[in-house]
Amino acid sequence: QIQLVESGGGLVQTGDSLRVSCAASGRAVSGYTMAWFRRALGKEREFVAAIQRIGGDTHYADSVKGRFSASKDNTNNILYLQMDNLKPEDTALYYCAASEDYSIQIMPEKYNAWGQGTQVTVSS
């Protein structure tokens, strides 16, 4: 079973950049489709970005496309989410997740390993 631990969240201002990380242990991230989700206060968990298990194709939610970039360091077993031009509506608890599916999944039910989350707060 893969274990995931997020870090790197914080308080930033509108327009700033931030990179959050997800350190994996127990299994290699190269063997999973990896994703980022977020949950804002009072809202449902929503898909942000994913990297396909084979080939490394990425997929993004429309709300972050062009501003966020997901990447995976297979050597160090870390998943990253680079967030640029942050907006107040990006404020949320950000989670990384792992799925054994070979295709990209945007539904959280398809992921069976989750981290505890890291808080990102964007002030206006």
mmCIF file of C-alpha atoms in Angstrom:
data_model
loop_
_atom_site.group_PDB
_atom_site.id
_atom_site.type_symbol
_atom_site.label_atom_id
_atom_site.label_comp_id
_atom_site.label_asym_id
_atom_site.label_seq_id
_atom_site.Cartn_x
_atom_site.Cartn_y
_atom_site.Cartn_z
ATOM 1 C CA GLN A 1 0.000 0.000 0.000
ATOM 2 C CA ILE A 2 1.295 3.427 -0.905
ATOM 3 C CA GLN A 3 1.355 6.147 1.781
ATOM 4 C CA LEU A 4 1.116 9.821 0.860
ATOM 5 C CA VAL A 5 2.109 12.961 2.773
ATOM 6 C CA GLU A 6 1.476 16.444 1.411
ATOM 7 C CA SER A 7 3.456 19.566 2.299
ATOM 8 C CA GLY A 8 4.157 23.062 1.060
ATOM 9 C CA GLY A 9 0.847 24.771 1.639
ATOM 10 C CA GLY A 10 0.608 28.253 3.090
ATOM 11 C CA LEU A 11 -0.840 31.746 2.964
ATOM 12 C CA VAL A 12 -0.143 33.704 -0.228
ATOM 13 C CA GLN A 13 -1.566 36.735 -2.013
ATOM 14 C CA THR A 14 -3.554 36.898 -5.225
ATOM 15 C CA GLY A 15 -1.258 36.419 -8.205
ATOM 16 C CA ASP A 16 1.444 34.607 -6.226
ATOM 17 C CA SER A 17 2.864 31.182 -6.984
ATOM 18 C CA LEU A 18 3.166 28.166 -4.709
ATOM 19 C CA ARG A 19 4.350 24.590 -5.134
ATOM 20 C CA VAL A 20 2.890 21.813 -3.012
ATOM 21 C CA SER A 21 4.477 18.391 -2.752
ATOM 22 C CA CYS A 22 3.311 14.876 -2.048
ATOM 23 C CA ALA A 23 5.925 12.447 -0.750
ATOM 24 C CA ALA A 24 5.122 8.793 -1.324
ATOM 25 C CA SER A 25 6.392 5.769 0.561
ATOM 26 C CA GLY A 26 5.717 2.068 0.534
ATOM 27 C CA ARG A 27 5.279 1.845 -3.245
ATOM 28 C CA ALA A 28 6.631 3.738 -6.246
ATOM 29 C CA VAL A 29 4.538 6.565 -7.699
ATOM 30 C CA SER A 30 5.530 5.284 -11.136
ATOM 31 C CA GLY A 31 3.106 2.418 -10.577
ATOM 32 C CA TYR A 32 0.077 4.650 -10.038
ATOM 33 C CA THR A 33 -2.025 7.263 -11.726
ATOM 34 C CA MET A 34 -1.545 10.205 -9.375
ATOM 35 C CA ALA A 35 -3.895 13.119 -8.831
ATOM 36 C CA TRP A 36 -4.537 16.291 -6.879
ATOM 37 C CA PHE A 37 -7.941 17.123 -5.433
ATOM 38 C CA ARG A 38 -9.037 20.016 -3.269
ATOM 39 C CA ARG A 39 -11.833 20.775 -0.854
ATOM 40 C CA ALA A 40 -12.845 24.331 -0.046
ATOM 41 C CA LEU A 41 -14.686 25.088 3.179
ATOM 42 C CA GLY A 42 -18.315 24.031 2.845
ATOM 43 C CA LYS A 43 -17.850 22.515 -0.603
ATOM 44 C CA GLU A 44 -17.418 19.073 -2.087
ATOM 45 C CA ARG A 45 -14.008 17.651 -2.907
ATOM 46 C CA GLU A 46 -13.135 18.465 -6.514
ATOM 47 C CA PHE A 47 -10.634 17.195 -9.050
ATOM 48 C CA VAL A 48 -7.681 19.484 -9.835
ATOM 49 C CA ALA A 49 -5.082 17.568 -11.882
ATOM 50 C CA ALA A 50 -3.853 14.071 -12.677
ATOM 51 C CA ILE A 51 -0.850 12.341 -14.225
ATOM 52 C CA GLN A 52 -1.432 9.068 -16.040
ATOM 53 C CA ARG A 53 0.298 5.936 -14.770
ATOM 54 C CA ILE A 54 1.786 5.053 -18.152
ATOM 55 C CA GLY A 55 3.097 7.760 -20.468
ATOM 56 C CA GLY A 56 2.713 10.600 -18.019
ATOM 57 C CA ASP A 57 -0.124 12.387 -19.795
ATOM 58 C CA THR A 58 -1.726 15.095 -17.674
ATOM 59 C CA HIS A 59 -5.268 16.360 -17.313
ATOM 60 C CA TYR A 60 -6.509 19.485 -15.545
ATOM 61 C CA ALA A 61 -9.768 20.904 -14.336
ATOM 62 C CA ASP A 62 -10.934 23.841 -16.453
ATOM 63 C CA SER A 63 -10.680 26.145 -13.440
ATOM 64 C CA VAL A 64 -6.896 25.640 -13.149
ATOM 65 C CA LYS A 65 -5.894 24.932 -16.750
ATOM 66 C CA GLY A 66 -3.031 27.217 -17.815
ATOM 67 C CA ARG A 67 -2.221 28.152 -14.205
ATOM 68 C CA PHE A 68 -1.435 24.823 -12.501
ATOM 69 C CA SER A 69 1.049 22.158 -13.540
ATOM 70 C CA ALA A 70 1.362 18.660 -12.091
ATOM 71 C CA SER A 71 4.592 16.699 -12.303
ATOM 72 C CA LYS A 72 6.060 13.532 -10.907
ATOM 73 C CA ASP A 73 9.627 12.793 -9.786
ATOM 74 C CA ASN A 74 9.897 9.019 -10.054
ATOM 75 C CA THR A 75 13.463 8.979 -8.734
ATOM 76 C CA ASN A 76 12.543 10.647 -5.450
ATOM 77 C CA ASN A 77 8.977 9.324 -5.374
ATOM 78 C CA ILE A 78 7.361 12.760 -5.139
ATOM 79 C CA LEU A 79 4.348 14.344 -6.822
ATOM 80 C CA TYR A 80 4.246 18.119 -7.292
ATOM 81 C CA LEU A 81 1.608 20.706 -8.055
ATOM 82 C CA GLN A 82 2.971 24.036 -9.264
ATOM 83 C CA MET A 83 0.326 26.727 -8.847
ATOM 84 C CA ASP A 84 0.774 30.090 -10.569
ATOM 85 C CA ASN A 85 -1.408 33.194 -10.683
ATOM 86 C CA LEU A 86 -3.297 32.030 -7.612
ATOM 87 C CA LYS A 87 -6.781 33.372 -6.952
ATOM 88 C CA PRO A 88 -8.847 33.556 -3.744
ATOM 89 C CA GLU A 89 -11.128 30.834 -5.152
ATOM 90 C CA ASP A 90 -8.117 28.462 -5.107
ATOM 91 C CA THR A 91 -8.229 28.529 -1.297
ATOM 92 C CA ALA A 92 -8.734 24.929 -0.168
ATOM 93 C CA LEU A 93 -7.241 21.880 1.466
ATOM 94 C CA TYR A 94 -5.206 20.142 -1.251
ATOM 95 C CA TYR A 95 -4.921 16.358 -1.275
ATOM 96 C CA CYS A 96 -2.858 13.997 -3.373
ATOM 97 C CA ALA A 97 -4.257 10.603 -4.285
ATOM 98 C CA ALA A 98 -3.153 7.399 -5.996
ATOM 99 C CA SER A 99 -5.068 5.044 -8.264
ATOM 100 C CA GLU A 100 -4.023 1.737 -9.806
ATOM 101 C CA ASP A 101 -6.088 2.536 -12.907
ATOM 102 C CA TYR A 102 -4.103 2.958 -16.119
ATOM 103 C CA SER A 103 -6.310 5.778 -17.376
ATOM 104 C CA ILE A 104 -6.781 9.197 -15.826
ATOM 105 C CA GLN A 105 -9.729 9.337 -13.440
ATOM 106 C CA ILE A 106 -11.400 12.502 -12.176
ATOM 107 C CA MET A 107 -13.781 10.860 -9.700
ATOM 108 C CA PRO A 108 -12.380 10.572 -6.168
ATOM 109 C CA GLU A 109 -13.983 7.134 -5.776
ATOM 110 C CA LYS A 110 -11.405 5.781 -8.261
ATOM 111 C CA TYR A 111 -8.536 6.586 -5.897
ATOM 112 C CA ASN A 112 -7.782 4.292 -2.998
ATOM 113 C CA ALA A 113 -4.874 6.057 -1.293
ATOM 114 C CA TRP A 114 -4.999 9.609 0.052
ATOM 115 C CA GLY A 115 -2.790 11.974 1.974
ATOM 116 C CA GLN A 116 -3.962 14.111 4.884
ATOM 117 C CA GLY A 117 -3.945 17.350 2.888
ATOM 118 C CA THR A 118 -2.108 20.669 2.956
ATOM 119 C CA GLN A 119 -3.917 24.006 3.322
ATOM 120 C CA VAL A 120 -3.526 26.685 0.659
ATOM 121 C CA THR A 121 -5.009 30.091 1.442
ATOM 122 C CA VAL A 122 -5.002 32.908 -1.099
ATOM 123 C CA SER A 123 -5.774 36.383 0.219
ATOM 124 C CA SER A 124 -7.334 39.071 -1.970
#
